[in-house]
mmCIF file of C-alpha atoms in Angstrom:
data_model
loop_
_atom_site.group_PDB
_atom_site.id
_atom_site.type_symbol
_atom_site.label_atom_id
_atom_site.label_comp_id
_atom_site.label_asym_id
_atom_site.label_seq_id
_atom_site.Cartn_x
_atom_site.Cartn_y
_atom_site.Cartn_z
ATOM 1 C CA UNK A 108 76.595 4.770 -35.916
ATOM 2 C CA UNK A 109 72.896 4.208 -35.757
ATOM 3 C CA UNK A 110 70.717 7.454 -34.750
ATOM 4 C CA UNK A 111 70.894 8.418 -31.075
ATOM 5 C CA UNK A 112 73.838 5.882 -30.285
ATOM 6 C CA UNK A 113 75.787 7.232 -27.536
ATOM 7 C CA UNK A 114 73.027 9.816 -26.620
ATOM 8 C CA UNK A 115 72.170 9.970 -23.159
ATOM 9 C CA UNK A 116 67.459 10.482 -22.651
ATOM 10 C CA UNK A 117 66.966 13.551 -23.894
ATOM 11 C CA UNK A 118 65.075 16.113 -21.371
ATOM 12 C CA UNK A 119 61.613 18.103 -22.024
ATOM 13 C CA UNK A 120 61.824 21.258 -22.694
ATOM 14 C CA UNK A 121 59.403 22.181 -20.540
ATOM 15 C CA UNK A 122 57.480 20.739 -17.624
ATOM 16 C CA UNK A 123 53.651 22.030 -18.301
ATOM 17 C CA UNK A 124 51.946 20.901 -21.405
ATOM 18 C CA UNK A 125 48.782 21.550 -22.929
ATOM 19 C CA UNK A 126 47.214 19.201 -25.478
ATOM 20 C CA UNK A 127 43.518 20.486 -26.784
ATOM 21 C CA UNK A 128 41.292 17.524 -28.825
ATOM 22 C CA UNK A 129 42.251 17.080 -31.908
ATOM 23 C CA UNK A 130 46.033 18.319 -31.338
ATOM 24 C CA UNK A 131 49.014 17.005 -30.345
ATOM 25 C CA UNK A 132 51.820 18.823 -28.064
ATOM 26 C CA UNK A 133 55.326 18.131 -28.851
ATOM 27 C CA UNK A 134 57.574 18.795 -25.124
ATOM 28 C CA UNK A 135 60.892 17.642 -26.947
ATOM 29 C CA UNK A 136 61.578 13.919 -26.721
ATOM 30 C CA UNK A 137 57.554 13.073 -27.558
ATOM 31 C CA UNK A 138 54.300 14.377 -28.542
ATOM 32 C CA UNK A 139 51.066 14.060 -26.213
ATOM 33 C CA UNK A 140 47.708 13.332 -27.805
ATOM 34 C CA UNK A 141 44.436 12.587 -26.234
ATOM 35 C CA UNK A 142 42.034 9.369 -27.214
ATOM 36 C CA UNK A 143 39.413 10.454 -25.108
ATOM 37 C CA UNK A 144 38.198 12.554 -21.743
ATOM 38 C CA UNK A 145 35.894 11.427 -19.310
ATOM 39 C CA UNK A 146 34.515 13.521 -16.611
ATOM 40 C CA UNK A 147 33.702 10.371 -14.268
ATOM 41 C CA UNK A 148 33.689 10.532 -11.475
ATOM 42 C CA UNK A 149 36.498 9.739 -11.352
ATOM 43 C CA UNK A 150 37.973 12.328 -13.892
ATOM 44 C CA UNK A 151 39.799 9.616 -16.863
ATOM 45 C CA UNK A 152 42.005 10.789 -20.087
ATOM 46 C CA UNK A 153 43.137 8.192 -22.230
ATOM 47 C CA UNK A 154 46.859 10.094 -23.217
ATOM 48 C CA UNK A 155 49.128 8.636 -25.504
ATOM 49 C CA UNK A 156 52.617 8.879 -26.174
ATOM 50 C CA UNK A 157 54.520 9.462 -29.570
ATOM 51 C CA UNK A 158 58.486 9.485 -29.052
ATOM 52 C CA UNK A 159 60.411 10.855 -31.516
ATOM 53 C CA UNK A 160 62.989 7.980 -31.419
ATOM 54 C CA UNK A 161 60.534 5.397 -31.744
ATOM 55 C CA UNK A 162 57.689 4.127 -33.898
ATOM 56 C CA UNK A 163 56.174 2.282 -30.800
ATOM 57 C CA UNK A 164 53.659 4.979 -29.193
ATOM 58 C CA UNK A 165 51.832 3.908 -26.196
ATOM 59 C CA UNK A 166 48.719 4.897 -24.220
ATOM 60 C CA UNK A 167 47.683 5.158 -20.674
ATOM 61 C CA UNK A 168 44.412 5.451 -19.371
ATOM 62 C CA UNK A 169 45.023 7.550 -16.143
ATOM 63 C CA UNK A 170 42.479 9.197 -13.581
ATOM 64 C CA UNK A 171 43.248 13.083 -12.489
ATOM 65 C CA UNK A 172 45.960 12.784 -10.593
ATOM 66 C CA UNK A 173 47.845 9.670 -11.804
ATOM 67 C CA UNK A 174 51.373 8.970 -13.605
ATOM 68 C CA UNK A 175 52.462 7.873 -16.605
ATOM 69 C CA UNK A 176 56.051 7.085 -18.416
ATOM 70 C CA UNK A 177 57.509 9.449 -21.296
ATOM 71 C CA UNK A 178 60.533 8.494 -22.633
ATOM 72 C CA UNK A 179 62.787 7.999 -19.813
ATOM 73 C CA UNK A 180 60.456 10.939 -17.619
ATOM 74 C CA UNK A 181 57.431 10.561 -15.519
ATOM 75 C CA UNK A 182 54.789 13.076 -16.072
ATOM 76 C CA UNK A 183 51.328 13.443 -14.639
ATOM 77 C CA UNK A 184 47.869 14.211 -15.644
ATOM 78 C CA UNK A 185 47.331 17.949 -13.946
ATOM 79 C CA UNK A 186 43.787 19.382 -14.934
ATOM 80 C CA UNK A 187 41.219 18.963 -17.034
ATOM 81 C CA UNK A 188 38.906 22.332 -18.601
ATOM 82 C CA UNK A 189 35.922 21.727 -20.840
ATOM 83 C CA UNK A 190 33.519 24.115 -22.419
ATOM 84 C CA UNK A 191 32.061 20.963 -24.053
ATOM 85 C CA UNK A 192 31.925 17.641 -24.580
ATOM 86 C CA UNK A 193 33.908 18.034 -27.988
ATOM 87 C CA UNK A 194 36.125 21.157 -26.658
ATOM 88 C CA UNK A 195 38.805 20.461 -23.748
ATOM 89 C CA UNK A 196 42.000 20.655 -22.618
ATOM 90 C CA UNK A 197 44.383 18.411 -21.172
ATOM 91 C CA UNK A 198 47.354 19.780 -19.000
ATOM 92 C CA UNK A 199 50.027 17.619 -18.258
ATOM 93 C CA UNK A 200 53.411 18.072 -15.638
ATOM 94 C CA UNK A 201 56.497 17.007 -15.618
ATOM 95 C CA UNK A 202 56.998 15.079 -12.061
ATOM 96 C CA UNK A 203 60.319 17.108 -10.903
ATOM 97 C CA UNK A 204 61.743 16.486 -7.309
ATOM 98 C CA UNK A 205 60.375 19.905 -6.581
ATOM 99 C CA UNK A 206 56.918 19.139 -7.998
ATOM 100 C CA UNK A 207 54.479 21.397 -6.615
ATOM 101 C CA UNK A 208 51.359 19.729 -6.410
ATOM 102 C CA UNK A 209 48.943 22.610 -7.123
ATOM 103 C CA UNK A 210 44.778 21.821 -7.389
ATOM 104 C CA UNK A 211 43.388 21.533 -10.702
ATOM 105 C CA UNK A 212 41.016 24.535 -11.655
ATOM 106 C CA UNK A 213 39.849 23.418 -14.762
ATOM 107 C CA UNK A 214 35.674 23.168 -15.460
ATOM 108 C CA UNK A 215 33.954 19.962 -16.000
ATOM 109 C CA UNK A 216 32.040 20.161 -18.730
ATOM 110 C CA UNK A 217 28.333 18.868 -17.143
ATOM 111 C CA UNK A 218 25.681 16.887 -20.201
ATOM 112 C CA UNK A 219 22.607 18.630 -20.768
ATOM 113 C CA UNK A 220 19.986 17.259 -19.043
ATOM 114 C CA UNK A 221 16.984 17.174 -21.276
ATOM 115 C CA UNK A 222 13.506 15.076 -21.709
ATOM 116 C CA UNK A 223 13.131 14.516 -25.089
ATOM 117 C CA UNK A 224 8.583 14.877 -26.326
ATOM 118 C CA UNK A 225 8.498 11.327 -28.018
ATOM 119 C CA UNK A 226 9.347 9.775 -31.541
ATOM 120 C CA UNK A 227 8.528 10.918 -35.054
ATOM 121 C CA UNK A 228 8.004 8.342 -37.809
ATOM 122 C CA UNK A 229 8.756 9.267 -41.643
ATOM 123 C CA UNK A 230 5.112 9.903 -42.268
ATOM 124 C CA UNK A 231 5.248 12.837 -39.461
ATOM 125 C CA UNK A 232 8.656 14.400 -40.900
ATOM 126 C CA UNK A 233 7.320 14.332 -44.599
ATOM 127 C CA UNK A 234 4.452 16.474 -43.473
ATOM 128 C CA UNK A 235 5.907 18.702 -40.851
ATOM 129 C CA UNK A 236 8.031 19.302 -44.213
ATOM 130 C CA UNK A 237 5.072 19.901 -46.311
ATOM 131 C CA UNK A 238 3.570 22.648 -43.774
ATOM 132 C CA UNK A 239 7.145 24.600 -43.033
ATOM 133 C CA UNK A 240 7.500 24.171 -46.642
ATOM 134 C CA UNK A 241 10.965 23.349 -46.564
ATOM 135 C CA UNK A 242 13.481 20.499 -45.769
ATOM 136 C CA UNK A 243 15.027 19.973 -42.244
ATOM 137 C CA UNK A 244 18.871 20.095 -42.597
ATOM 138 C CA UNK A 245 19.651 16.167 -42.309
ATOM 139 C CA UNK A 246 21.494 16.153 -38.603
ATOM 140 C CA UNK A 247 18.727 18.081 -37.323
ATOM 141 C CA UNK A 248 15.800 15.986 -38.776
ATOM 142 C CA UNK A 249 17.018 12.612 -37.523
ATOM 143 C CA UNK A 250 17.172 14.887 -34.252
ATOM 144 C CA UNK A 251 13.888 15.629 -34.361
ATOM 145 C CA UNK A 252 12.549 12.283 -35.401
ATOM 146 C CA UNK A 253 14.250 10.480 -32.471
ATOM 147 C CA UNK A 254 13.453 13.141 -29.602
ATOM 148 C CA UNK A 255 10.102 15.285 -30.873
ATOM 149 C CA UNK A 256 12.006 18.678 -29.440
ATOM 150 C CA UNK A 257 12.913 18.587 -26.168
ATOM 151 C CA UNK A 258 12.543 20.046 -22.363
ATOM 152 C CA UNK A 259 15.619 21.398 -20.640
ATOM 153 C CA UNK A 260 15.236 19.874 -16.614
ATOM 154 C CA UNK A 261 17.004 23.559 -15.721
ATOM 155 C CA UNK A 262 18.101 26.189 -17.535
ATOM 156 C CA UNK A 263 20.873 25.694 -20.022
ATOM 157 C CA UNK A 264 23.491 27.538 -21.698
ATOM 158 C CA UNK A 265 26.304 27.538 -24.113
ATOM 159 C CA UNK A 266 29.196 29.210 -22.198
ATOM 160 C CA UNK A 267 29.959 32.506 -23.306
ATOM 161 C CA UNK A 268 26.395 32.761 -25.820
ATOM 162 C CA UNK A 269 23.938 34.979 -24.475
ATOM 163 C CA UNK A 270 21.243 33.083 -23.924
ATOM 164 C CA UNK A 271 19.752 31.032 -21.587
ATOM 165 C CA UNK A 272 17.440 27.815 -22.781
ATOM 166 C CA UNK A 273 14.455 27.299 -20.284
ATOM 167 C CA UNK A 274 12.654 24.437 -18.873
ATOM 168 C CA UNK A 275 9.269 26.919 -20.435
ATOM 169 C CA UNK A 276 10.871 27.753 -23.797
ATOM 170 C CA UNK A 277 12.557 23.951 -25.153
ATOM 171 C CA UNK A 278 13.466 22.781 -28.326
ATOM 172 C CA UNK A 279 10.278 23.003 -30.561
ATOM 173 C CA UNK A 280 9.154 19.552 -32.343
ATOM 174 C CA UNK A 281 5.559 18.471 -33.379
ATOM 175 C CA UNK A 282 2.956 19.668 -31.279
ATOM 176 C CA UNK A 283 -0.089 21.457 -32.869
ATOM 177 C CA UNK A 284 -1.937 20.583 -29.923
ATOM 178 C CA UNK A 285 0.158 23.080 -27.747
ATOM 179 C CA UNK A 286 1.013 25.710 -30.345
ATOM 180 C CA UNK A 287 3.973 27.775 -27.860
ATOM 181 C CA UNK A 288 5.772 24.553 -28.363
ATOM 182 C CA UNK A 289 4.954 23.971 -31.779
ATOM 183 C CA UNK A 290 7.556 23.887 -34.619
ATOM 184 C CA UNK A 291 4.669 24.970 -37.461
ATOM 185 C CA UNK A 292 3.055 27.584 -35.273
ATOM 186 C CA UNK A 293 7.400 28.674 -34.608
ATOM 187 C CA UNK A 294 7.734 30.136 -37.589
ATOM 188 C CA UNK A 295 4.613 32.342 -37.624
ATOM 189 C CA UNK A 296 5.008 33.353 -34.510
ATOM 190 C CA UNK A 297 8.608 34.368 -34.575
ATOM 191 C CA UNK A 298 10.347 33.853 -37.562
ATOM 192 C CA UNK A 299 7.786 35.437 -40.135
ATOM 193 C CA UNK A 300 7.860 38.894 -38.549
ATOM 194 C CA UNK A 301 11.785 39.241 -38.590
ATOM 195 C CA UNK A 302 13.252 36.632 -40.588
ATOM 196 C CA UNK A 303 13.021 35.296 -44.353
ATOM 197 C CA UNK A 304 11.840 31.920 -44.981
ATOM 198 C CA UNK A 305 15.538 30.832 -45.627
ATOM 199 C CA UNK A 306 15.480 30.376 -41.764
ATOM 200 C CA UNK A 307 13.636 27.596 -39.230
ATOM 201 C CA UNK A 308 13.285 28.630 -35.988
ATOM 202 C CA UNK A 309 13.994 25.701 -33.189
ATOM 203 C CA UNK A 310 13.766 27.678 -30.032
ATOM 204 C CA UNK A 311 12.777 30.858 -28.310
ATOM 205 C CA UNK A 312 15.643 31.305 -25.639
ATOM 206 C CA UNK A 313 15.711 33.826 -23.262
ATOM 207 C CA UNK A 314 18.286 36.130 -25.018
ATOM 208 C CA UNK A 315 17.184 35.570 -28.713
ATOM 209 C CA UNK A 316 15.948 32.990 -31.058
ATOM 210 C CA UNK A 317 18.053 29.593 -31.798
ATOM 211 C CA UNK A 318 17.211 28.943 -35.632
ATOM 212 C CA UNK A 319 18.827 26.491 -38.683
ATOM 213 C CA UNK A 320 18.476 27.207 -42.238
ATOM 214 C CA UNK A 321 16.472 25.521 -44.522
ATOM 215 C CA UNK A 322 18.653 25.355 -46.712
ATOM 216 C CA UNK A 323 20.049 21.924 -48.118
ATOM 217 C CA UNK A 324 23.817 21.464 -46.923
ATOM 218 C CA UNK A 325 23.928 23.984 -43.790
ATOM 219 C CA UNK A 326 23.951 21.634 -41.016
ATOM 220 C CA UNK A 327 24.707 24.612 -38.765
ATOM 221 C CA UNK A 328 22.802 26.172 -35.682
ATOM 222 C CA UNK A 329 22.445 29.747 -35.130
ATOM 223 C CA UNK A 330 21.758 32.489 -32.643
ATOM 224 C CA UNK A 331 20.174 35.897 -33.187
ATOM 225 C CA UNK A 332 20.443 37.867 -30.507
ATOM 226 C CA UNK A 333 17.073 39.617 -28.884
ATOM 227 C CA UNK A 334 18.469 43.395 -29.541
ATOM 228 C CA UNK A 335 18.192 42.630 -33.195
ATOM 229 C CA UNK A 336 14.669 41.274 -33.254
ATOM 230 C CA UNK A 337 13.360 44.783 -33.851
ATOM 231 C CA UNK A 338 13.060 47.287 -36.827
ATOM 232 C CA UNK A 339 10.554 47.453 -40.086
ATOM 233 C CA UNK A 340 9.545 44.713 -41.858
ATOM 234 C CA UNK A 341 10.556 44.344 -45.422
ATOM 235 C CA UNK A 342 13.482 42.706 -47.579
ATOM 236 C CA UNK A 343 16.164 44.982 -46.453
ATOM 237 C CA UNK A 344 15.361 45.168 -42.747
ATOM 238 C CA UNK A 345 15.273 41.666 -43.251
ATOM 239 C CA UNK A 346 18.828 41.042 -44.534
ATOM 240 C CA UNK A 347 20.147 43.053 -42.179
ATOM 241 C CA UNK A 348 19.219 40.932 -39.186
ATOM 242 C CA UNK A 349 20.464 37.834 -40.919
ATOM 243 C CA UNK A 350 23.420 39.211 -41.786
ATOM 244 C CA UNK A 351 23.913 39.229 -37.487
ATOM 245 C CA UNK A 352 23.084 35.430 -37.125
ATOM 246 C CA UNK A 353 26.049 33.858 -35.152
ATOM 247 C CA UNK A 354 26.571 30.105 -35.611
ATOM 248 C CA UNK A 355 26.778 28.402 -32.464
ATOM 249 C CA UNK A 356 27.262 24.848 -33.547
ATOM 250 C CA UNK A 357 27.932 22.897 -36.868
ATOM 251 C CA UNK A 358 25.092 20.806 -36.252
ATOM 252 C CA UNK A 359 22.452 20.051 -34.025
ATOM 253 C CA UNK A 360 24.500 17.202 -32.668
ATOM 254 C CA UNK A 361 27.016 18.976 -31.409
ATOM 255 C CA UNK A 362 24.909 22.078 -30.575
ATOM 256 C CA UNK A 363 22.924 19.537 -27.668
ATOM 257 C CA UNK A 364 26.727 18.264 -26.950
ATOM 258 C CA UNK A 365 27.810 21.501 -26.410
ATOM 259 C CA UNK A 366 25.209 23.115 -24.331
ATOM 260 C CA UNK A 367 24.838 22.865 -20.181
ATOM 261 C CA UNK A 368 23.356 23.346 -17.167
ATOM 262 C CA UNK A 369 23.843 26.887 -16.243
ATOM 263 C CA UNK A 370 25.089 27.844 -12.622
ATOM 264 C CA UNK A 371 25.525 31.162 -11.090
ATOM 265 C CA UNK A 372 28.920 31.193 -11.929
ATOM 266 C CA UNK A 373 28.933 30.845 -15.381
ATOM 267 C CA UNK A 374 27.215 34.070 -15.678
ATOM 268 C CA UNK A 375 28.994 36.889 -16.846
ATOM 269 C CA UNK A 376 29.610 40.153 -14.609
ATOM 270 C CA UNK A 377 27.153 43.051 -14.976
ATOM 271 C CA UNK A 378 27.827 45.323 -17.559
ATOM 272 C CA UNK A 379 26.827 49.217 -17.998
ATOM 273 C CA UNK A 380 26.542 49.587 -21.727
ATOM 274 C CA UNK A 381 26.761 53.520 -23.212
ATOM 275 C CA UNK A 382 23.651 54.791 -25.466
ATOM 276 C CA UNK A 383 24.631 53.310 -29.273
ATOM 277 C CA UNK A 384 25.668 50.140 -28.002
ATOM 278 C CA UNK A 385 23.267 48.242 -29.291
ATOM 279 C CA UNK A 386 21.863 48.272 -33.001
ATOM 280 C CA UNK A 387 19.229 51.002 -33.425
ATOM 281 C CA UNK A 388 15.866 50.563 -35.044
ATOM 282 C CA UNK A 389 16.032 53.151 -37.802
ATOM 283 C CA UNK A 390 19.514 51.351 -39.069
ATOM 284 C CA UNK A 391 17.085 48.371 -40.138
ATOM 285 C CA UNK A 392 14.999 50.653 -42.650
ATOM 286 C CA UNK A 393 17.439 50.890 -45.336
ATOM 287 C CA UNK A 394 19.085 47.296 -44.443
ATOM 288 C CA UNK A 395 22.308 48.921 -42.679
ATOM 289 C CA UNK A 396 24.364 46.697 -40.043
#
């Protein structure tokens, strides 16, 4: 008897799915993946279908809201959460007769609204090079030629970093005729004193300092948070503050795709923090953490 002859559909296991990018959910008689998430308006997912007793998936491209076939069920697109463009959720329902249609609560992810200085020819990179004296990490150098640093419109954020990027602090590029913005005149002003030429710094954020090593292969960006900018200067002092740099992003591609406007309610509650909290000075003079 071929497989499943004589079967009757076989039922979900559940009625509430989650499916994250880059994942598929399994609910019993299929798996849910997602092509693609739009924040519209109106909110689209492209979700597709993979049932277990067949090699023919399928894919429907649904607003918020709307209903699509799996495997003998009808299930609906529920809610939609984003902490960036390359970082959702999808949730899914099962539609049962007693369906309770409750609101979707997820966040929209919102894209960074920034106005990028100008262009940068090969000429210009070659000698920004020259005077950092060190190579831009690939991702972040075609960056830079294409937008000359950038000016947030508001203040922006990554959700849950702590720091806030301001329409008076942007993304440094090429400017030696207004040093504060200046990528050159950066790295005297705020790299040198704390940090070891490994390191380029790309912003001064309220909160910290955004910064991407110069190293070749490390596409990455990182923060270092304000409370460590202090101590002695010197090689171990030194290492001890890089040792705290927190990578934010892989690259500078997804760091721009990942920050976002900041509103009032993405900031977190007020917090009383006890003496010792943060790192203290005198740890930095014999390179401790």
């Amino acid at each position: 008897m071929p497989e499943g002859a004589g079967r009757g559909p076989l039922r979900s296991f559940t009625n509430v799915a989650v499916v994250r990018n880059n994942t598929t959910t399994s609910v019993g008689p299929a798996r849910f993946g997602v092509h693609w998430v739009d924040v519209g308006p109106p909110v689209r997912a492209e979700i597709i279908v993979m049932p277990f007793r067949s090699d023919e998936n399928s894919a429907h491209e649904v607003t918020l809201g709307e209903t699509f076939p799996v495997a003998g069920e009808t299930w609906r697109f529920a809610d939609l959460d984003m902490s960036s463009a390359d970082d959702w959720k999808v949730t899914v329902r099962r539609v049962d007769e007693d369906e309770v249609m409750e609101p979707p609560t997820g966040r929209l992810w919102e894209r960074a609204r920034l106005q990028p200085y100008g262009q940068l020819d090969e000429t210009q990179l070659q000698s920004l090079e020259t005077a950092l004296g060190a190579p831009l990490p690939r991702e972040y150098r075609v960056w830079l030629g294409r937008n000359n640093g950038a000016k947030p419109e508001v203040a922006h954020h990554i959700p849950g970093i702590p720091f806030a990027l301001l329409p008076s602090g942007p993304l440094f590029g090429v400017h030696p005729e207004y040093p504060p913005f200046d990528l050159v005149h950066a790295q005297r002003q705020h790299r040198d004193p704390w940090l070891s030429p490994a390191w380029l710094v790309i912003a001064e954020p309220a909160g910290g300092l955004l910064v991407v090593s110069a190293e070749l292969g490390n596409e990455s960006v990182y923060f270092v948070h304000e409370f460590d900018l202090v101590g002695p200067p010197g090689p171990a002092a030194t290492a001890a503050r890089e040792r705290k740099l927190r990578a934010v992003a892989w690259s500078m591609y997804e760091f721009i795709g990942r920050l976002t406007p900041m509103k009032l309610d993405h900031l977190p509650p007020v917090q009383i923090h006890p003496p010792g909290t943060f790192t203290d000075p005198s740890n930095y003079e014999n390179g401790q953490l």
